[in-house]
Short mmCIF file of C-alpha atoms in Angstrom, two decimals:
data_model
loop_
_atom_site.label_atom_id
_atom_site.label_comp_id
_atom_site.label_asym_id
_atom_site.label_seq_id
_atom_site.Cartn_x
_atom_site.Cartn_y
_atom_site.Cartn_z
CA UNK M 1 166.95 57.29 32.65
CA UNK M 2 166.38 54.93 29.83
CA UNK M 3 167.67 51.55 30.84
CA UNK M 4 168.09 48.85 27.64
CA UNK M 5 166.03 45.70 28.68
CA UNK M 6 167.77 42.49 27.85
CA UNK M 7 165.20 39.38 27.09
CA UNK M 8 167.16 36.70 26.30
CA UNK M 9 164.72 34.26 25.11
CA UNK M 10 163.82 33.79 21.54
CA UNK M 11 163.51 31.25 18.74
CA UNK M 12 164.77 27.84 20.18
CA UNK M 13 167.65 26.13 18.09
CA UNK M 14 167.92 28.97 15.87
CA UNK M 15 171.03 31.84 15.51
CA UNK M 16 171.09 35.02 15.08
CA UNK M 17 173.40 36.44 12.71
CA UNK M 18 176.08 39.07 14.00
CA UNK M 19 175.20 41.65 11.38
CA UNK M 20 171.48 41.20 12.48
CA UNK M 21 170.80 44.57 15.38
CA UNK M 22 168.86 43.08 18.56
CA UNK M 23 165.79 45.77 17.94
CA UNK M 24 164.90 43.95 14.31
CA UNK M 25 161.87 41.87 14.32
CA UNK M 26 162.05 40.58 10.81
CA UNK M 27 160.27 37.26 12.33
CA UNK M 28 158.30 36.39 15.87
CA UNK M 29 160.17 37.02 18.94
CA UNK M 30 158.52 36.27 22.29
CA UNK M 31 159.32 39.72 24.68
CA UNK M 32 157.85 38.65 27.79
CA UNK M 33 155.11 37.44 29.83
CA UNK M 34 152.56 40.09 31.30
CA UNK M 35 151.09 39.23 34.90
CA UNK M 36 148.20 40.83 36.25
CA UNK M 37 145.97 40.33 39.54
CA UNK M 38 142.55 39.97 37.58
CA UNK M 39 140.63 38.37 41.15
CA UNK M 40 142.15 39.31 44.35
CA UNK M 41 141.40 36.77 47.02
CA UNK M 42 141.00 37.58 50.40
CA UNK M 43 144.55 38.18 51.67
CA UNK M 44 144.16 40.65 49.66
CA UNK M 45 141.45 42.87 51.23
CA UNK M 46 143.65 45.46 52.67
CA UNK M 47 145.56 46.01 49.41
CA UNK M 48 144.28 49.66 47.94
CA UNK M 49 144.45 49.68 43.98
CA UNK M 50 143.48 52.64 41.94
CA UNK M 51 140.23 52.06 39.99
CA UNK M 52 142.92 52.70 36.90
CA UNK M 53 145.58 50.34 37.78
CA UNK M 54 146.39 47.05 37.99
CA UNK M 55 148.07 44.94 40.57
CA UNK M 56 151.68 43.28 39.60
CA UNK M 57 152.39 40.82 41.93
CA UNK M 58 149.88 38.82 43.53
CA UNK M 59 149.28 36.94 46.90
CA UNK M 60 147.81 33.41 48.14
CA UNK M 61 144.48 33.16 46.82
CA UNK M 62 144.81 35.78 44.36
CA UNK M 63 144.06 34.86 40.70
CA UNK M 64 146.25 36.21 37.93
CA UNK M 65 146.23 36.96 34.32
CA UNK M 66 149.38 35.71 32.23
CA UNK M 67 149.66 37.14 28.94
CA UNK M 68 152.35 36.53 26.25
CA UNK M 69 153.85 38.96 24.42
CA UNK M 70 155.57 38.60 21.15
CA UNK M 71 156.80 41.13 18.63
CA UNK M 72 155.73 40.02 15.32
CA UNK M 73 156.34 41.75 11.66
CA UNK M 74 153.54 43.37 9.94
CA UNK M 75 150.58 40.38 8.80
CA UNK M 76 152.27 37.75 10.94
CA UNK M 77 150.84 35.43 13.52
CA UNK M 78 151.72 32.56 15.93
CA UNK M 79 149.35 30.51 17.11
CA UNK M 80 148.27 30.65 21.16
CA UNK M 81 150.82 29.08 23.69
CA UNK M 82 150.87 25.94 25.98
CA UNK M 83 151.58 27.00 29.64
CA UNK M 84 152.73 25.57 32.61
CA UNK M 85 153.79 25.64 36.15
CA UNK M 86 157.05 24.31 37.42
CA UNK M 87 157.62 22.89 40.88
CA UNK M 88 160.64 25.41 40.74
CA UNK M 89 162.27 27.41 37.75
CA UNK M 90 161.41 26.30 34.54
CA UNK M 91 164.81 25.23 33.04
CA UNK M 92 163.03 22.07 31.29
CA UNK M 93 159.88 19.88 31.20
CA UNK M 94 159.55 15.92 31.84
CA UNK M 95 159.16 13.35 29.09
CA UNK M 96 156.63 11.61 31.27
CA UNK M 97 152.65 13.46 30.58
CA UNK M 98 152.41 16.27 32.23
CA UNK M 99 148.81 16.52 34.64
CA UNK M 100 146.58 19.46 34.40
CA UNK M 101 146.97 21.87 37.10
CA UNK M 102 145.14 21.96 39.81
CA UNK M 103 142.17 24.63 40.71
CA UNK M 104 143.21 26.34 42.78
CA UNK M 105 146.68 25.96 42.78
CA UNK M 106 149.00 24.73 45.64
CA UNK M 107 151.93 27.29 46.38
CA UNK M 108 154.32 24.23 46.88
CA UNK M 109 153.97 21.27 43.85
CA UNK M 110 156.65 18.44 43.52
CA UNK M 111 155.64 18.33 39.67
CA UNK M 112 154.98 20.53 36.58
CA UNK M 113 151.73 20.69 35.62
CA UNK M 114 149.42 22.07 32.37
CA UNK M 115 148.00 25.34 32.71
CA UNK M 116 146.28 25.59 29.35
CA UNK M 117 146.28 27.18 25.82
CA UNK M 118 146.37 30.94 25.03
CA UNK M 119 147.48 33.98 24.73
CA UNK M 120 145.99 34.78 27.68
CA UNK M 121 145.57 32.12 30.75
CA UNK M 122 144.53 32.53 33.98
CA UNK M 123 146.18 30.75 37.49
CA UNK M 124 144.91 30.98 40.91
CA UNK M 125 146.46 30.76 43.69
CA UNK M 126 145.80 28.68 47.00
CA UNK M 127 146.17 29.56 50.43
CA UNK M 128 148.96 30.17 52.20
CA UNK M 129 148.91 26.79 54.15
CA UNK M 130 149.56 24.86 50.71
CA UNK M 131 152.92 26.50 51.48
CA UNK M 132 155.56 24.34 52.81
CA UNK M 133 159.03 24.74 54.62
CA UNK M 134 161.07 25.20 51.08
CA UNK M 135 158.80 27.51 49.64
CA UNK M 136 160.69 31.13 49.29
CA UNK M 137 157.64 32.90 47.44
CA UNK M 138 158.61 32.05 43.69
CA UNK M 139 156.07 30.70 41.38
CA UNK M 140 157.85 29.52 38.01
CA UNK M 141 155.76 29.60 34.90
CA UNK M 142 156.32 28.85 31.17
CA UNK M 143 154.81 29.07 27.56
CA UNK M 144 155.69 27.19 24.51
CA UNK M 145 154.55 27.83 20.94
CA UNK M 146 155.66 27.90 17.33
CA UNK M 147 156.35 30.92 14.80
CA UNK M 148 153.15 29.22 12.66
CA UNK M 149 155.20 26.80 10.28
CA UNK M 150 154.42 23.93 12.53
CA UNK M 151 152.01 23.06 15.63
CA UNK M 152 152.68 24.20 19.26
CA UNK M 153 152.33 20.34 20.35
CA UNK M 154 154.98 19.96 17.84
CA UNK M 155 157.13 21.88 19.25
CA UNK M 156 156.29 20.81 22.59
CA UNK M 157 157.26 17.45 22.26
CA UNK M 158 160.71 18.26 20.57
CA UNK M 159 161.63 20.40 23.46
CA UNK M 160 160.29 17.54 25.64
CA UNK M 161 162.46 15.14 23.40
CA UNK M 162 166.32 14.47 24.40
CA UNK M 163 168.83 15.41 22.30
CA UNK M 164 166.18 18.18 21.33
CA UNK M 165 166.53 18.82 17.81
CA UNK M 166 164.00 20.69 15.14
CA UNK M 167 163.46 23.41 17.45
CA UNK M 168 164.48 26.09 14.56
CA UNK M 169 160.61 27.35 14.45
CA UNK M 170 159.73 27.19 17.89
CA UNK M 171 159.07 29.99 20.78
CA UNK M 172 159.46 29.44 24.30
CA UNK M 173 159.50 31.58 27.14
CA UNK M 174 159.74 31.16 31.02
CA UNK M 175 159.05 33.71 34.03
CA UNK M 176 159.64 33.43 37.80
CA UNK M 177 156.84 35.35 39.47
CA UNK M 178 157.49 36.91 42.82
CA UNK M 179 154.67 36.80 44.92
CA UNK M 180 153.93 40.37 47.25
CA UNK M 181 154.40 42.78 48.25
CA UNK M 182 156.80 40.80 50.18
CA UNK M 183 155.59 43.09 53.64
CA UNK M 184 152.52 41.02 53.45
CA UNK M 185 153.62 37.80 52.12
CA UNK M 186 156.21 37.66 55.19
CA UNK M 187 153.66 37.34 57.65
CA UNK M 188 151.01 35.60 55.13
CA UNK M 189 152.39 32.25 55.32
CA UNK M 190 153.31 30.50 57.70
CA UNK M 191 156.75 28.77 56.33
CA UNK M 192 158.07 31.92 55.15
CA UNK M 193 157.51 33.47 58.87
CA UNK M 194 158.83 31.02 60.17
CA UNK M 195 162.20 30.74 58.04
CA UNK M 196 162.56 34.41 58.06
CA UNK M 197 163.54 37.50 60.33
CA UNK M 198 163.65 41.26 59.43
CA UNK M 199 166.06 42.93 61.35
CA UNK M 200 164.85 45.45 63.72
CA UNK M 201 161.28 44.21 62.69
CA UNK M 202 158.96 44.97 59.57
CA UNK M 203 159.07 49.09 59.49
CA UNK M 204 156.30 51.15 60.90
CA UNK M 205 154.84 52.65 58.02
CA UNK M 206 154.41 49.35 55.87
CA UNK M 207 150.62 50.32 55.59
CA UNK M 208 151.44 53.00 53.64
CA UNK M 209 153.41 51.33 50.72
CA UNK M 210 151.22 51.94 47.17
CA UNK M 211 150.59 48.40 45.53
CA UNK M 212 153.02 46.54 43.19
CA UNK M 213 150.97 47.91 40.19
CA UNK M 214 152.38 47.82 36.12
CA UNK M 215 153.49 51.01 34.82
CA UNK M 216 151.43 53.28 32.98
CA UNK M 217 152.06 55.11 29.94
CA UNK M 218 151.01 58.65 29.71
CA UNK M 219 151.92 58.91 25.98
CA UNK M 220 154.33 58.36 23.73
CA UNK M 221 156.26 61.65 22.76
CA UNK M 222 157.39 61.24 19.15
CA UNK M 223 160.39 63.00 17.29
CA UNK M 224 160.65 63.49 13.80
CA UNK M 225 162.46 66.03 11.79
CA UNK M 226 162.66 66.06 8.12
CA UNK M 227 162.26 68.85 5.06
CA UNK M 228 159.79 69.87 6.56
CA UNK M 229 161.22 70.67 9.84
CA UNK M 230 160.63 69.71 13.39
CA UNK M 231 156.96 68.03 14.12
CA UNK M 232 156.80 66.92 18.05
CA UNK M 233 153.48 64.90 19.22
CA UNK M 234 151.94 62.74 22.22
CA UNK M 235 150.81 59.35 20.51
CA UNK M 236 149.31 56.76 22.05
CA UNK M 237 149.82 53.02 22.05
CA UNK M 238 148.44 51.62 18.30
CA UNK M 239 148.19 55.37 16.58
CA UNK M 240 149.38 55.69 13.19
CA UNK M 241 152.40 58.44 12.22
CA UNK M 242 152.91 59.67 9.33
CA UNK M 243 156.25 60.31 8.78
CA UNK M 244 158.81 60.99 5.25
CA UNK M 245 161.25 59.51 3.71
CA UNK M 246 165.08 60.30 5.15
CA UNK M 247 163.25 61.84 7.99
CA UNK M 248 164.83 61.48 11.68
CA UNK M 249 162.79 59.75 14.32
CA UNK M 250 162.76 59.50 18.15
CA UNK M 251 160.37 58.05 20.39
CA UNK M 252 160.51 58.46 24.29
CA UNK M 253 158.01 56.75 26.68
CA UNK M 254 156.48 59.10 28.73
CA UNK M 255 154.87 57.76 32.10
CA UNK M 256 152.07 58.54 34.91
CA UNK M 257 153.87 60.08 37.57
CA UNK M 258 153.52 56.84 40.21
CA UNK M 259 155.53 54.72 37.57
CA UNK M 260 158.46 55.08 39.77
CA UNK M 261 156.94 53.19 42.97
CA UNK M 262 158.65 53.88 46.30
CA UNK M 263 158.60 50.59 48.47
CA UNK M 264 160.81 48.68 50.58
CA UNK M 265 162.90 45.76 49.18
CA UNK M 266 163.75 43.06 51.60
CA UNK M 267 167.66 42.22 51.22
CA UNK M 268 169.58 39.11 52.91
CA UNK M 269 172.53 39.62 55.15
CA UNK M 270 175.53 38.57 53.44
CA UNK M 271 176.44 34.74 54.42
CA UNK M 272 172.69 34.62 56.33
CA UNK M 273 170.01 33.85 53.59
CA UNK M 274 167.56 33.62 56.27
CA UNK M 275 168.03 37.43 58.01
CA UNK M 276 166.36 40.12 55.99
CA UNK M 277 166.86 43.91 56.06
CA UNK M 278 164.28 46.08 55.07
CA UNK M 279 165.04 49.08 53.23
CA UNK M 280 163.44 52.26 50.86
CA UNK M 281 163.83 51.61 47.73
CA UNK M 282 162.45 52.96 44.34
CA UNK M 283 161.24 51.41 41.31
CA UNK M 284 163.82 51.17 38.02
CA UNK M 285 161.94 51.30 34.81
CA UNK M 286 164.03 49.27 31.90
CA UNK M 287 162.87 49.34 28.47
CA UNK M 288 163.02 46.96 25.23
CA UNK M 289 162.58 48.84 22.22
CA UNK M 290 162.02 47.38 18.20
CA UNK M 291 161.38 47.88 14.39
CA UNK M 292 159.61 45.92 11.70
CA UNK M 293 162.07 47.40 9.26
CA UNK M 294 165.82 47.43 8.99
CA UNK M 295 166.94 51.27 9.16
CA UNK M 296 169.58 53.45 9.90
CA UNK M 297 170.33 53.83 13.75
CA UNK M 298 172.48 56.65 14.77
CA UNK M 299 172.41 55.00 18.37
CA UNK M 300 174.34 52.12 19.49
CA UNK M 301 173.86 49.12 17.35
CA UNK M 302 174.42 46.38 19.95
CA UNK M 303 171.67 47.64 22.51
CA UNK M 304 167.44 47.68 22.51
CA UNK M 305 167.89 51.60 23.05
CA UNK M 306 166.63 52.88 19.51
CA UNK M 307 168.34 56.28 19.63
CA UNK M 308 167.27 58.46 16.94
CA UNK M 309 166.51 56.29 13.78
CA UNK M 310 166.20 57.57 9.62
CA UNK M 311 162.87 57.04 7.83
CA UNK M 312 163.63 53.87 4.87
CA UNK M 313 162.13 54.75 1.65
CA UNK M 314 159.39 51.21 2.06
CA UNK M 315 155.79 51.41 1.07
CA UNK M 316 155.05 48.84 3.83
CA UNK M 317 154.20 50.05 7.06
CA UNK M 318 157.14 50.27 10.00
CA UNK M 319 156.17 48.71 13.71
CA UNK M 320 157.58 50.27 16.40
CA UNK M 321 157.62 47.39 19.42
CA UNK M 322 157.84 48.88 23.31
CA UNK M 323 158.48 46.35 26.46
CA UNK M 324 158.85 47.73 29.70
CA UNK M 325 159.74 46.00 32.98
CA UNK M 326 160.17 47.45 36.04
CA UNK M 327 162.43 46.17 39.37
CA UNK M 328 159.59 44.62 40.73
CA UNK M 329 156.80 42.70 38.64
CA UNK M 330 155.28 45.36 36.54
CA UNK M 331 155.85 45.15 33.09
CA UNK M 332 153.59 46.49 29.83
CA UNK M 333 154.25 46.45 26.02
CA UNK M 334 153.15 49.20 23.50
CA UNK M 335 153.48 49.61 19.40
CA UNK M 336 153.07 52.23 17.36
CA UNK M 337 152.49 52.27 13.38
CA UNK M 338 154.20 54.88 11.08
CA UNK M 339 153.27 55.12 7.68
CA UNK M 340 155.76 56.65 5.05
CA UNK M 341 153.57 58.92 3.10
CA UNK M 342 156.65 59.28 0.37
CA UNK M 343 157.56 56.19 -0.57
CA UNK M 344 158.31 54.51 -3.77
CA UNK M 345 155.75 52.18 -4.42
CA UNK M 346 156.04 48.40 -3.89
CA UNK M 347 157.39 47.13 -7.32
#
């Protein structure tokens, strides 16, 4: 089922106009931040990943990847991000400097810290002893940037600045990792063993569970019907499509058949935080879906789900954005570039 993903973070201090459909990306919208195991440390020897995937969610001593994601129009950049790592969620940042982070990381900090610039950072993790008693296996991480009209340091230190104001051109976006597979982190560290219990025990088969691993795209299958009938093909993320005016397009994600992980998700007991129950569960796949171009959408206007769309006659080409998240920590983006070979030329 195809399940409309919601991001709601965007341009700071700016509004977005009611006639303006929640899949245009007329100007730089951060979708999301991509984490990835890159170094697994060695709580992590027992954890089997395919030589073609890559791990989710990560555990003490593990080192991951964090990658931002922003949909941009055609020939537009931002510049890299400034990240960070909150003591909890990251709902703000101190007006007092901010230290770099620490190498490796402690899982329990009483301060933010500096993580770097880029689009692409890297955090590891320390043991599971830098854990203490309030730490519930959250690590809260955020990036802050501009849409290129002014500097990232700019906008850091209006957003740092209280009243903030003069945020209009500046892109921030915060994640909560979950650390796992929960299985493992449960009797990992020590706090979280000790604050814990699974009813009736952790299940006999938790050797078998597959990795929290992203989801993989098999193709894209792509739609379009026109004059000159209906074409159907597998694309894959970054191809080019040539496609004519006023025709009728529909893209579908199409994914490698372990996309939809089986894996038990550990639940609280209503009015008992600290009593788990462990249950099967299966992996939800929810989807974010956008266009460079203003066009026609014969789906509903007030969702991401781009339900069959109409070809604009524009010489310029159209971006099709994809961001997909799944229930547990995989997520993965993916564009595609049609071309309208019929168009009126640029005047």
């Amino acid at each position: 089922m195809r399940t409309a993903l919601v991001v709601g973070l965007g341009l700071l201090g700016g509004c977005v106009p009611n006639d303006h459909p929640p899949w245009l990306v007329d100007h730089p919208l951060p979708w999301g931040i991509v984490a990835s195991v890159v170094e697994p440390g060695g709580y992590s020897s027992e954890v089997v990943v395919p030589d073609d995937r890559v791990r989710a969610s990560a555990l003490p001593l593990d080192t991951l990847e964090l990658q931002w994601i922003t949909a941009v129009p055609p020939g537009v950049t931002v510049p890299p991000p400034i990240w960070f790592v909150c003591p909890g969620r990251c709902s703000s940042l101190p007006a007092e400097p901010i230290p770099a982070c620490a190498f490796p990381l402690p899982l329990s900090r009483s301060e933010h810290c500096r993580l770097g610039e880029g689009e692409r950072v890297r955090l590891s993790l320390g043991g599971a002893y830098t854990a203490n008693e309030y730490f519930r296996g959250f690590i809260g991480v955020m990036g802050i940037t501009s849409d290129g009209t002014v500097e990232p340091e700019t906008c850091l230190q209006r957003y740092r600045t209280v009243p903030r104001a003069g945020l209009e051109h500046c892109l921030l976006q915060e994640r909560l990792l979950q650390l796992g597979p929960e299985s493992r982190l449960l009797t990992t560290v020590p706090g979280l063993a000790d604050f814990y219990t699974v009813e009736g025990g952790l299940p006999d088969d938790l050797d078998d569970e597959a990795p929290d691993v992203h989801p993989t795209l098999s193709g894209l299958r792509v739609a379009h019907s026109g004059r000159g009938g209906l074409r159907e093909l597998i694309a894959q993320p970054g191809d080019t499509i040539t496609v004519r005016v006023g025709a009728y397009v529909f893209v579908e994600p199409q994914y490698t058949a372990d996309a939809y992980q089986p894996h038990y998700a550990f639940q609280s007991m209503p009015g008992q935080p600290e009593r788990l129950v462990a249950a099967p569960d299966e992996e939800r796949i929810f989807e974010r879906y956008g266009l460079s171009t203003l066009i026609e959408d014969r789906g509903d206007p007030n969702d991401d789900l781009l339900g069959f769309w109409q070809v604009p006659d524009v010489p310029e080409p159209i971006l099709f954005y994809l961001y997909i998240a799944d229930s547990r920590q995989g997520r993965a983006f993916a564009t595609l570039r049609f071309v309208v070979e019929d168009a009126s030329p640029a005047p």
